[in-house]
PDB file of C-alpha atoms and ligand atoms in Angstrom:
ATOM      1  CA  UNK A   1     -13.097   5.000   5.882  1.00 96.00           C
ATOM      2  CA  UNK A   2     -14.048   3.345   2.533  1.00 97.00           C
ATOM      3  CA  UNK A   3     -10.839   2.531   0.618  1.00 98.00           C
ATOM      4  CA  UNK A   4     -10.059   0.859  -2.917  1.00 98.00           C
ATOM      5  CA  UNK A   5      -7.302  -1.154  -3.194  1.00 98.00           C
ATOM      6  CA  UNK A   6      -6.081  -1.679  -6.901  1.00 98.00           C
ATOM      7  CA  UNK A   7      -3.642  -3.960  -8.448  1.00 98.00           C
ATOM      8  CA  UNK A   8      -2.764  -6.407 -10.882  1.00 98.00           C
ATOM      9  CA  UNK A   9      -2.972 -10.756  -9.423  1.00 97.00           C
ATOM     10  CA  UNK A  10      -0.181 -10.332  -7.239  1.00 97.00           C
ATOM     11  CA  UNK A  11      -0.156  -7.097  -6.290  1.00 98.00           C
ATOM     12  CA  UNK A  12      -0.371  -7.336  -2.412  1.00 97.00           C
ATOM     13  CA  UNK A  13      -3.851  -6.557  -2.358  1.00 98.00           C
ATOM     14  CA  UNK A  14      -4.975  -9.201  -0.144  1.00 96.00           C
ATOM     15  CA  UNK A  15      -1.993  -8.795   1.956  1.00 96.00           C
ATOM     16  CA  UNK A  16      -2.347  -5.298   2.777  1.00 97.00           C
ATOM     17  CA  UNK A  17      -5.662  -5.487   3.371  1.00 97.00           C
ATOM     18  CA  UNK A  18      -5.657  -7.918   6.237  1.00 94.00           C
ATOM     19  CA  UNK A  19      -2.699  -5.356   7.980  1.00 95.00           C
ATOM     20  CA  UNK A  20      -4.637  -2.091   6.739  1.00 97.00           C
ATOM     21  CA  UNK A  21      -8.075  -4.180   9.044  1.00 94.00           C
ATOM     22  CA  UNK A  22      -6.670  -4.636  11.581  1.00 89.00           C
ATOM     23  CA  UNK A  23      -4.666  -1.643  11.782  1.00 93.00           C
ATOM     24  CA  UNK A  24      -7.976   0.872  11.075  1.00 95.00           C
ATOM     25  CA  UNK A  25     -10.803  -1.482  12.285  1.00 94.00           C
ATOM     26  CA  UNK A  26     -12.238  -1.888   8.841  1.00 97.00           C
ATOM     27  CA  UNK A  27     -13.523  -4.669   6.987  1.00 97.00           C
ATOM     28  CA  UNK A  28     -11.543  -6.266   4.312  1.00 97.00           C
ATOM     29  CA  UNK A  29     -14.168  -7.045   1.381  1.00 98.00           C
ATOM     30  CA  UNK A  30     -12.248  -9.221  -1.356  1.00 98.00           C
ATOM     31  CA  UNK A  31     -14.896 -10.634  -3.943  1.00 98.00           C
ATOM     32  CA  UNK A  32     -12.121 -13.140  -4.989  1.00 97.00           C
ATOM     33  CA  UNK A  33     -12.640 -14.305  -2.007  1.00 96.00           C
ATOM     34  CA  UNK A  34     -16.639 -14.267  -1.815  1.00 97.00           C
ATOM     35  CA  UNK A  35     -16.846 -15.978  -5.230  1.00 97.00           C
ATOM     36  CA  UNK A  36     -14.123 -19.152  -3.532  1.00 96.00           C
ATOM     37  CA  UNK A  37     -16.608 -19.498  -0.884  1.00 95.00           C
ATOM     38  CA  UNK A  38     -19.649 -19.638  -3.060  1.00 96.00           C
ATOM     39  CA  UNK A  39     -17.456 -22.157  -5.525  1.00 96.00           C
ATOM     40  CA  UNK A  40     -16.610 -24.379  -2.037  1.00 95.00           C
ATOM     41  CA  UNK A  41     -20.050 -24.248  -1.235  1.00 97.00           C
ATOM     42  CA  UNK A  42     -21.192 -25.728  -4.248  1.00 97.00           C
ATOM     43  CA  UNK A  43     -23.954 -23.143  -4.312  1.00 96.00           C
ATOM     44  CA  UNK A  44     -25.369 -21.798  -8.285  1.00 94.00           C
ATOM     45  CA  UNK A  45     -23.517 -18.913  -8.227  1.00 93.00           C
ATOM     46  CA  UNK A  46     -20.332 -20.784  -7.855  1.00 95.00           C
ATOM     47  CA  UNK A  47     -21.097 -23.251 -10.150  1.00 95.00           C
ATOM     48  CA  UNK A  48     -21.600 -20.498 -12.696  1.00 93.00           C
ATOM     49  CA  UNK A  49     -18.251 -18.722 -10.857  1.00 96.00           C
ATOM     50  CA  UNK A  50     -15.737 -21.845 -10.709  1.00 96.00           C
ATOM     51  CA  UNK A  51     -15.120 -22.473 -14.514  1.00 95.00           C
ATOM     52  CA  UNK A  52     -14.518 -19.045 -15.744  1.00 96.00           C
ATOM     53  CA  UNK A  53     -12.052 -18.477 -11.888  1.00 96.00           C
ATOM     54  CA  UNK A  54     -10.037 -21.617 -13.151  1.00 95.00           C
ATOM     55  CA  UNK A  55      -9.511 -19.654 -16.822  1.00 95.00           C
ATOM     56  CA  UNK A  56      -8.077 -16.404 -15.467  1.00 96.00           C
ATOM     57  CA  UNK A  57     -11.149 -14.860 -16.581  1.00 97.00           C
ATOM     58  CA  UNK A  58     -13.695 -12.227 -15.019  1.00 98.00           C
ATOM     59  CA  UNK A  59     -16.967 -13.575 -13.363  1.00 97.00           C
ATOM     60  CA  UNK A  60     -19.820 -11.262 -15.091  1.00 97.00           C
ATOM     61  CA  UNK A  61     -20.017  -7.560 -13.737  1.00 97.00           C
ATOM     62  CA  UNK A  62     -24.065  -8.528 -12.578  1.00 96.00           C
ATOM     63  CA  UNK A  63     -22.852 -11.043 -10.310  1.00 95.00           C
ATOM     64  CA  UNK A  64     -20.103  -9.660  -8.050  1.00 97.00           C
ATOM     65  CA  UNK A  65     -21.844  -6.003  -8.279  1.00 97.00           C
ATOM     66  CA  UNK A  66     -25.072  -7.745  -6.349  1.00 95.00           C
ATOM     67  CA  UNK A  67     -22.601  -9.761  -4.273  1.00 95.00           C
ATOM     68  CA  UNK A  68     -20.434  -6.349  -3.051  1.00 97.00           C
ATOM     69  CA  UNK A  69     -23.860  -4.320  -3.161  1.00 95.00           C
ATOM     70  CA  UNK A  70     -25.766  -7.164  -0.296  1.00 95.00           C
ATOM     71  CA  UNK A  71     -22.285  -7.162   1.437  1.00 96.00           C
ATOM     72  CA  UNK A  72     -21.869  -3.093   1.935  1.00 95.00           C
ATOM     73  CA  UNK A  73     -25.593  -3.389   4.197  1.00 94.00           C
ATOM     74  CA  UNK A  74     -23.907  -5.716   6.607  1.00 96.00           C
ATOM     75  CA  UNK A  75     -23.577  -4.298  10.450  1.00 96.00           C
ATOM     76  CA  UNK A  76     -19.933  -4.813  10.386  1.00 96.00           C
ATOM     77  CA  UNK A  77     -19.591  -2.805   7.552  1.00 96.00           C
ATOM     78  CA  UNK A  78     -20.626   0.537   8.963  1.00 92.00           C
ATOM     79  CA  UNK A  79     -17.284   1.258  10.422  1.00 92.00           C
ATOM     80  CA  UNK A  80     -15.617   1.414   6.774  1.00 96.00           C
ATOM     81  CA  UNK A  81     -14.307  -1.033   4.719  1.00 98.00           C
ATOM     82  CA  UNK A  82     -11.735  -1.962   1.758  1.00 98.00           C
ATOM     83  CA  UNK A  83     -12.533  -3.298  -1.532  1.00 98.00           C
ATOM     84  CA  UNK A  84      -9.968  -6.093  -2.635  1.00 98.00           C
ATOM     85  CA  UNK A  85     -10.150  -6.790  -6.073  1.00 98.00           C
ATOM     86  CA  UNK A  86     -13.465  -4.714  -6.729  1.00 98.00           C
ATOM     87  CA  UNK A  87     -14.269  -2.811  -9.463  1.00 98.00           C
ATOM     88  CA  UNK A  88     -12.470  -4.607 -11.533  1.00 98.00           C
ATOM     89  CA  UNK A  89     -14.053  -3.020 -14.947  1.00 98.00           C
ATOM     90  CA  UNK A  90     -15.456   0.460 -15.417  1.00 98.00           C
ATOM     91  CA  UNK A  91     -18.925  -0.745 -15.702  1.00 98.00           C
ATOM     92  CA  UNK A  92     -17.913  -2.017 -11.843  1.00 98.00           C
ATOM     93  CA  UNK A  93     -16.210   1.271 -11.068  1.00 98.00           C
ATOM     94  CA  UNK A  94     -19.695   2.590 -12.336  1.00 98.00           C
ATOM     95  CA  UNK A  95     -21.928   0.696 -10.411  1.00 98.00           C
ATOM     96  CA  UNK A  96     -19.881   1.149  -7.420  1.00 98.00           C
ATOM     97  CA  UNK A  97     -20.440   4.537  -7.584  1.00 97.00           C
ATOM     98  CA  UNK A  98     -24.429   5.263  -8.267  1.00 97.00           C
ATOM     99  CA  UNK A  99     -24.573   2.218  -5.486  1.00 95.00           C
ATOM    100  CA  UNK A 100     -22.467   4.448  -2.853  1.00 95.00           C
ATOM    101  CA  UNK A 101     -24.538   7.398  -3.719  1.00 95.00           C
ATOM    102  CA  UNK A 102     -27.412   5.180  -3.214  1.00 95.00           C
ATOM    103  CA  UNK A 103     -26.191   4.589   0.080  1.00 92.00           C
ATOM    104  CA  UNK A 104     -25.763   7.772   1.172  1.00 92.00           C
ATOM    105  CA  UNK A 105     -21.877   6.640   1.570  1.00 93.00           C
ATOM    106  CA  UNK A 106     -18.748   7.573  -0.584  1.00 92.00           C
ATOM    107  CA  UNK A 107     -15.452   6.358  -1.133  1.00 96.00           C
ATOM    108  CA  UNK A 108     -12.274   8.343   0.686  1.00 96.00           C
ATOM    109  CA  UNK A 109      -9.437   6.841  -1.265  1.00 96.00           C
ATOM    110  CA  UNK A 110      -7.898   5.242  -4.249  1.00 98.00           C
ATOM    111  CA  UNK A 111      -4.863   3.195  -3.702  1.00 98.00           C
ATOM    112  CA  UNK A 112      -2.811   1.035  -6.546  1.00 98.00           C
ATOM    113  CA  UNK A 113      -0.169  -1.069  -5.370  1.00 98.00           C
ATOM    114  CA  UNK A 114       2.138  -0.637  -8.670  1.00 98.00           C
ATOM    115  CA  UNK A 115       4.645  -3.303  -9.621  1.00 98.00           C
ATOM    116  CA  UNK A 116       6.302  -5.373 -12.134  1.00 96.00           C
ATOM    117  CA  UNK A 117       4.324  -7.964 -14.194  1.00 93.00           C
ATOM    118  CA  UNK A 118       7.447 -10.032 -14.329  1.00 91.00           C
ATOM    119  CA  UNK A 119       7.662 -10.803 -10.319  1.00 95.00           C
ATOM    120  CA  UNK A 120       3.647 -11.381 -10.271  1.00 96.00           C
ATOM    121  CA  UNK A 121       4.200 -15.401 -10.835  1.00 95.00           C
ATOM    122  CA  UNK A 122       6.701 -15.918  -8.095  1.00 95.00           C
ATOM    123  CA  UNK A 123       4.369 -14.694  -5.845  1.00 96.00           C
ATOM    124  CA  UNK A 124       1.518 -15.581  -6.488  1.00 96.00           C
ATOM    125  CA  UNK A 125       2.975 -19.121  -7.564  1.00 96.00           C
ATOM    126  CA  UNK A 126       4.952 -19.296  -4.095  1.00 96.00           C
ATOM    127  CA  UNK A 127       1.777 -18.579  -1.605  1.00 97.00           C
ATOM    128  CA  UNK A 128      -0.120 -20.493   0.578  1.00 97.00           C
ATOM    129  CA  UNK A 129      -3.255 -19.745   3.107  1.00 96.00           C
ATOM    130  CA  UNK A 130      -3.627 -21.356   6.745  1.00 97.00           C
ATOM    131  CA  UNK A 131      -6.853 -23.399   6.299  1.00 96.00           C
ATOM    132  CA  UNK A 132      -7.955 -22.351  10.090  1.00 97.00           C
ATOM    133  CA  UNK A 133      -7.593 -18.460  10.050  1.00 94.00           C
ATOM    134  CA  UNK A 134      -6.714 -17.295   6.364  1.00 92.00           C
ATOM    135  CA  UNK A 135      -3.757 -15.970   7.285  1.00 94.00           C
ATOM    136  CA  UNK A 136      -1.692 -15.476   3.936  1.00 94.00           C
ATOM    137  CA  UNK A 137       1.943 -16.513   3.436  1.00 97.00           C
ATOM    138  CA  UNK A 138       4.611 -17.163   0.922  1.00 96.00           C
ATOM    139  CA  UNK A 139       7.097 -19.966   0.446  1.00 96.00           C
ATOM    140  CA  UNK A 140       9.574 -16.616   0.339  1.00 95.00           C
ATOM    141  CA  UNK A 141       8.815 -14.004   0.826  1.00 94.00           C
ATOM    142  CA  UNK A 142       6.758 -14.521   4.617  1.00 95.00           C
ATOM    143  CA  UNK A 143       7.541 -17.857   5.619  1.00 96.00           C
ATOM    144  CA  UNK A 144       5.864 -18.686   9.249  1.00 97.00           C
ATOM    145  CA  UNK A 145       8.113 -18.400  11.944  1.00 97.00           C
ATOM    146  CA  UNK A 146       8.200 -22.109  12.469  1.00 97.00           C
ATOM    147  CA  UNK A 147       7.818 -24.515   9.520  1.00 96.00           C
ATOM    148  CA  UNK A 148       4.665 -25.561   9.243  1.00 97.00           C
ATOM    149  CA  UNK A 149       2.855 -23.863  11.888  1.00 98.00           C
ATOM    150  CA  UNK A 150       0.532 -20.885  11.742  1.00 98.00           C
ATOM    151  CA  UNK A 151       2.527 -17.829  13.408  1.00 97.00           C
ATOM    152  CA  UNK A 152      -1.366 -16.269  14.111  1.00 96.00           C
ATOM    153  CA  UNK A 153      -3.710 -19.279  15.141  1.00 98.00           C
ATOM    154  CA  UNK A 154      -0.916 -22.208  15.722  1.00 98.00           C
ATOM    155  CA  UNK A 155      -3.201 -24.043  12.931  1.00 98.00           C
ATOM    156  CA  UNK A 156      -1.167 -26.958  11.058  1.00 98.00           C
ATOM    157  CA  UNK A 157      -3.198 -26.969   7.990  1.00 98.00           C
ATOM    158  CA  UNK A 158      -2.502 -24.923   4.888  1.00 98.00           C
ATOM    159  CA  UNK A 159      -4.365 -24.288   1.216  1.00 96.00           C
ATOM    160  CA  UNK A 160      -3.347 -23.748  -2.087  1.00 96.00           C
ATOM    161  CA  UNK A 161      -5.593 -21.875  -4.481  1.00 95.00           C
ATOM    162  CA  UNK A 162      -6.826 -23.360  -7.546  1.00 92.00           C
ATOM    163  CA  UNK A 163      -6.015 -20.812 -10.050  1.00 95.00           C
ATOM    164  CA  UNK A 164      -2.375 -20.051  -8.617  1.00 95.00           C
ATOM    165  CA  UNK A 165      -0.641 -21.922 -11.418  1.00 94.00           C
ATOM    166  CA  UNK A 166       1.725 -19.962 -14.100  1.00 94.00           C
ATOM    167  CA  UNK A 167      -0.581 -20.537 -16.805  1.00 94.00           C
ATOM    168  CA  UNK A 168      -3.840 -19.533 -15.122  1.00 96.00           C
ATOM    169  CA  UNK A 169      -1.864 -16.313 -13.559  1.00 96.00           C
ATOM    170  CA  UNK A 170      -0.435 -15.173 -17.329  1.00 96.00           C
ATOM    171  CA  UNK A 171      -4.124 -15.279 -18.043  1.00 96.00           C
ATOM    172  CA  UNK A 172      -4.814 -13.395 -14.936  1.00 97.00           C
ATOM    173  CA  UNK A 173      -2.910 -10.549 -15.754  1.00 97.00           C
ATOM    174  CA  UNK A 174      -3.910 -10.433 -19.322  1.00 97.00           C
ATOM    175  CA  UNK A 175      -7.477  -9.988 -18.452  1.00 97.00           C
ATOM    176  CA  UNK A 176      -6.362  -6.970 -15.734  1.00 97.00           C
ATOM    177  CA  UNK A 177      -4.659  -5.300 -18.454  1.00 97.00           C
ATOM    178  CA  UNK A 178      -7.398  -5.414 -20.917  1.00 97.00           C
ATOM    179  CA  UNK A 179     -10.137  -4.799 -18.446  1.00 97.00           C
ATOM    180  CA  UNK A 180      -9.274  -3.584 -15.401  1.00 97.00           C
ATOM    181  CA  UNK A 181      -6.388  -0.906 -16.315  1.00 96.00           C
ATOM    182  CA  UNK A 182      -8.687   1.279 -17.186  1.00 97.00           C
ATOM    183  CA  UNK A 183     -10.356   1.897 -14.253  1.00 97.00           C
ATOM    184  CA  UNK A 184      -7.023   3.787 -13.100  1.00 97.00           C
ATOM    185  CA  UNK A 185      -7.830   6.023 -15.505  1.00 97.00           C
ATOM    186  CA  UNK A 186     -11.419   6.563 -14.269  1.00 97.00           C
ATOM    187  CA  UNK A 187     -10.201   7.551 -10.680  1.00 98.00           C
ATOM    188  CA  UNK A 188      -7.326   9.331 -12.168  1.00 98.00           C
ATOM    189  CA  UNK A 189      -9.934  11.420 -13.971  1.00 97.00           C
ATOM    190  CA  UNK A 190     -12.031  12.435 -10.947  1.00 96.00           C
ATOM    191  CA  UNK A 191      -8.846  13.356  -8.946  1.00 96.00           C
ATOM    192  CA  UNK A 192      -8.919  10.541  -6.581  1.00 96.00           C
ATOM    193  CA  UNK A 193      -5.800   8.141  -7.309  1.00 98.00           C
ATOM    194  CA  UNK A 194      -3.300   7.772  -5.456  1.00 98.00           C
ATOM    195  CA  UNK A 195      -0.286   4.704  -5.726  1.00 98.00           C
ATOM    196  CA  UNK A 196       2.397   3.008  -4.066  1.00 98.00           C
ATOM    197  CA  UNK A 197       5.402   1.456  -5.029  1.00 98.00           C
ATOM    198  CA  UNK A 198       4.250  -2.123  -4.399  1.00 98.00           C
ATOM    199  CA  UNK A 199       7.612  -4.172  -5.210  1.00 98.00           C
ATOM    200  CA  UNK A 200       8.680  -2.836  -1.786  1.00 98.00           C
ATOM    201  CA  UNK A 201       8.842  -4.974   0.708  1.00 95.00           C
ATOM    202  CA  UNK A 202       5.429  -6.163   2.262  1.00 96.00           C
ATOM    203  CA  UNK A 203       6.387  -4.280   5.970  1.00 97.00           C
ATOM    204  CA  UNK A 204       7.688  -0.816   3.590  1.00 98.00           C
ATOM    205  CA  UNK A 205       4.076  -1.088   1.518  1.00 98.00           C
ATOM    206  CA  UNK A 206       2.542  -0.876   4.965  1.00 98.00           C
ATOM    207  CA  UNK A 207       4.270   1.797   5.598  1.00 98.00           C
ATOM    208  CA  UNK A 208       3.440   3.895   2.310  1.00 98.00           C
ATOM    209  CA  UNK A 209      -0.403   3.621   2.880  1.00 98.00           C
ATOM    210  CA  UNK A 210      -0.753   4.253   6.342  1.00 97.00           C
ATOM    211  CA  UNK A 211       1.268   7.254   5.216  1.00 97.00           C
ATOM    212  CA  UNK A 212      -1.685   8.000   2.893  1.00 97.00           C
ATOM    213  CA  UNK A 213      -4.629   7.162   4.805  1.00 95.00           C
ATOM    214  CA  UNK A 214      -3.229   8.839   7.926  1.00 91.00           C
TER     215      UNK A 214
HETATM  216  P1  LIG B   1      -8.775 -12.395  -6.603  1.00 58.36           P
HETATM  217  O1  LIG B   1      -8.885 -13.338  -5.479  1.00 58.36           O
HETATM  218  O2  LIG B   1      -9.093 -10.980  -6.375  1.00 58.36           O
HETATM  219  O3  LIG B   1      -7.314 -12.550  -7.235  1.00 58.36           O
HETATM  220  P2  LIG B   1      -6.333 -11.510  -7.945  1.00 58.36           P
HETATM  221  O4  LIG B   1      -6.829 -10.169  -8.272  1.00 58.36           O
HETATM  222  O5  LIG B   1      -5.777 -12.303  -9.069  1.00 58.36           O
HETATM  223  O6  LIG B   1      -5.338 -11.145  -6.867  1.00 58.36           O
HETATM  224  P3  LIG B   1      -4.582 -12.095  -5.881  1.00 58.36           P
HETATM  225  O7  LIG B   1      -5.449 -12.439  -4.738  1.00 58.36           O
HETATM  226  O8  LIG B   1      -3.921 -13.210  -6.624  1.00 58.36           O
HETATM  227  O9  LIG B   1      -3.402 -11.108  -5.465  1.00 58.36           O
HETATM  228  P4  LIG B   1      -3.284 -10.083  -4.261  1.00 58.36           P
HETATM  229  O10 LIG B   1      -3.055  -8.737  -4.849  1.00 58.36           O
HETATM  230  O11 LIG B   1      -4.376 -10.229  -3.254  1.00 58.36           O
HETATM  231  O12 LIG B   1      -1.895 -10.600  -3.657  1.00 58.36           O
HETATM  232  P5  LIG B   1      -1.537 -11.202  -2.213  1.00 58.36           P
HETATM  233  O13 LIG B   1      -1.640 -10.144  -1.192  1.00 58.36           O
HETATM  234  O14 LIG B   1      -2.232 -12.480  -1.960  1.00 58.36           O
HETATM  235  O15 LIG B   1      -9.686 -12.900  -7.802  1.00 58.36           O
HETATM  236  C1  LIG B   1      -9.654 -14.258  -8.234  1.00 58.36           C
HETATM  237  C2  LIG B   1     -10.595 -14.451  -9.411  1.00 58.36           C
HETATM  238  O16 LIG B   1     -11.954 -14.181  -8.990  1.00 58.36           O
HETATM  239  C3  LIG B   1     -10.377 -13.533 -10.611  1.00 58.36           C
HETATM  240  O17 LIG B   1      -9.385 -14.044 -11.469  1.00 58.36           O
HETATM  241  C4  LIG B   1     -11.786 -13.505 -11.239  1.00 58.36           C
HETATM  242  O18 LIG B   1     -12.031 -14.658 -11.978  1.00 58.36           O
HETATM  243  C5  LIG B   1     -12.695 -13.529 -10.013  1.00 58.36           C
HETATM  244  N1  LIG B   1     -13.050 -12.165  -9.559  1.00 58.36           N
HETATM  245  C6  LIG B   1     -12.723 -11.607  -8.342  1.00 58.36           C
HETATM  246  N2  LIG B   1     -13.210 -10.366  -8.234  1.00 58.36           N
HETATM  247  C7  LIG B   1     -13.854 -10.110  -9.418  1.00 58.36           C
HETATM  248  C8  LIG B   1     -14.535  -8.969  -9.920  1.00 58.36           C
HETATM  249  N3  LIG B   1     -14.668  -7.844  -9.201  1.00 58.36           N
HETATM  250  N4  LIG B   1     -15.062  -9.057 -11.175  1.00 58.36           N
HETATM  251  C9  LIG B   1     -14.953 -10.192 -11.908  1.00 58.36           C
HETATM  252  N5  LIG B   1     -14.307 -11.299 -11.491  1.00 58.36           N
HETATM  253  C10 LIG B   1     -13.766 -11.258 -10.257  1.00 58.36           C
HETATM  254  O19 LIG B   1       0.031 -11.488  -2.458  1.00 58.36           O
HETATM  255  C11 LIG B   1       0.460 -12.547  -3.292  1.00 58.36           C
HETATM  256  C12 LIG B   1       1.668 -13.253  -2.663  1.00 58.36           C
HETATM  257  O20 LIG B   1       2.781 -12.382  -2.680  1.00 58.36           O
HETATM  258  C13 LIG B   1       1.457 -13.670  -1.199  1.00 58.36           C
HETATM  259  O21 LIG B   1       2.058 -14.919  -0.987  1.00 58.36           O
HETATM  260  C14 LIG B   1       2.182 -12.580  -0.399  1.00 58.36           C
HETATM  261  O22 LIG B   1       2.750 -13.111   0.791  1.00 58.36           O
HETATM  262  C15 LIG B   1       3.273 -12.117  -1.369  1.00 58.36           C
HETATM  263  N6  LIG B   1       3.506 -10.692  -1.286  1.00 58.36           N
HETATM  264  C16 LIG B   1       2.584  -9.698  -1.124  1.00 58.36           C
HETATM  265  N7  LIG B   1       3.169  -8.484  -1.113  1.00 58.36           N
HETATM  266  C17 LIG B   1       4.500  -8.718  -1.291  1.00 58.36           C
HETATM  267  C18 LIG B   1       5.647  -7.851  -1.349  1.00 58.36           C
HETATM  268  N8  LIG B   1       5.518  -6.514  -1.240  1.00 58.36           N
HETATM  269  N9  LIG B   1       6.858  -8.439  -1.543  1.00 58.36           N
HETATM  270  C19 LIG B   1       6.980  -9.794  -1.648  1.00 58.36           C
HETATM  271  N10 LIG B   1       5.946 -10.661  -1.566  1.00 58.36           N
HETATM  272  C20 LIG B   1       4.716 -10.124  -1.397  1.00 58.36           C
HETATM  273 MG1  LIG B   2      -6.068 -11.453  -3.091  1.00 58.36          MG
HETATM  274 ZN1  LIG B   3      -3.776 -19.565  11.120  1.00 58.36          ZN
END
């Protein structure tokens, strides 16, 4: 299965995804986090990456299209995958398609997690990552069972993200609105989107896609 998950900063994207992987057996590819890696790693593409990331803006459409196009030839990728936060703008959405076609491969589904601007902050201002596995939480809404302590791995360590600050995320959304809004629009058009209601609760959004994707 090759699935698109679509939704504003905040959405539940990354959340879903890591249930929806291990759930189908897919592979979760999230260019957000690709370009963190190549930012931690110092490497040029990060460099280029890290200031316009810290703005709330959009890396350029060349970069992350080679980055998911390299990515999609990996072994582990043969089984299916989800895109997290790719295509982001239609010349993505584009690209994504003549490079599927390319592939001989083609996408199955089109989900957006739909929710409330206003609610985006909190969560996105309230989460934290465990440093060992990457297992997401929120100070809230999915606290670990035990303070402190990784429910999955037992790690002890825990990350922030750079760009989850209110100012960076207002700019976050602005730029989905302007430029990746559209792109509903562009599945819409060929019949293929499909949405949830995404200010559920994270165990009832589960629910709603595996209802989809069967
Ligand atoms: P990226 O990493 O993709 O960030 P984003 O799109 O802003 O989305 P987030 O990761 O913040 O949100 P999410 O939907 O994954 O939410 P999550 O599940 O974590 O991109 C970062 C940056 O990289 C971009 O700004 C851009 O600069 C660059 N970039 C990336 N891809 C690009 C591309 N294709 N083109 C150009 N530039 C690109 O959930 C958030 C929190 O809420 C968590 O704490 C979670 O526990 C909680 N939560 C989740 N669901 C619920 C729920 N239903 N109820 C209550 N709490 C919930
Ligand atoms: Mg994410
Ligand atoms: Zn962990």
């Amino acid at each position: 299965m090759k699935l698109v998950l679509l939704g504003p900063p905040g959405a539940g994207k990354g959340t879903q995804a890591k249930r929806l992987q291990d759930k189908y057996g897919l592979v979760q590819l999230s260019t957000g986090d690709m370009l963190r890696a190549e930012v931690a790693s110092g490497s040029d593409l990060g460099k280029e990456a890290k200031s316009v990331m810290e703005s709330g803006g959009l890396v350029s459409d060349e970069l992350v299209i080679g980055i998911i196009s390299d990515r999609v030839d990996q072994d582990d990728c043969k089984g299916g995958f989800i895109l997290d936060g790719f295509p982001r703008t239609v010349p993505q959405a584009e690209a994504l398609d003549t490079m599927l076609d390319d592939k001989d491969m083609n996408l199955d589904n089109v989900v957006e997690l739909k929710v409330n601007d206003d609610a985006m902050v909190e969560r996105i201002c309230g989460r934290f990552t465990c440093a060992d596995c990457g297992k997401g939480y929120h100070d809230k809404f999915e606290k670990p069972a035990k303070e402190g302590v990784c429910d999955k791995c037992g790690g002890t360590e825990f990350s922030r993200r750079a760009d989850d600050n209110e100012e960076t995320v207002r700019s976050r959304l602005e730029s989905y609105h302007k430029q990746t809004a559209p792109i509903s629009n562009y599945y819409a058009a060929k019949g293929m989107l499909k949405g949830v209601d995404g200010m559920a609760d994270i165990d009832d959004v589960t629910g709603q896609l595996t209802a989809i994707l069967g």
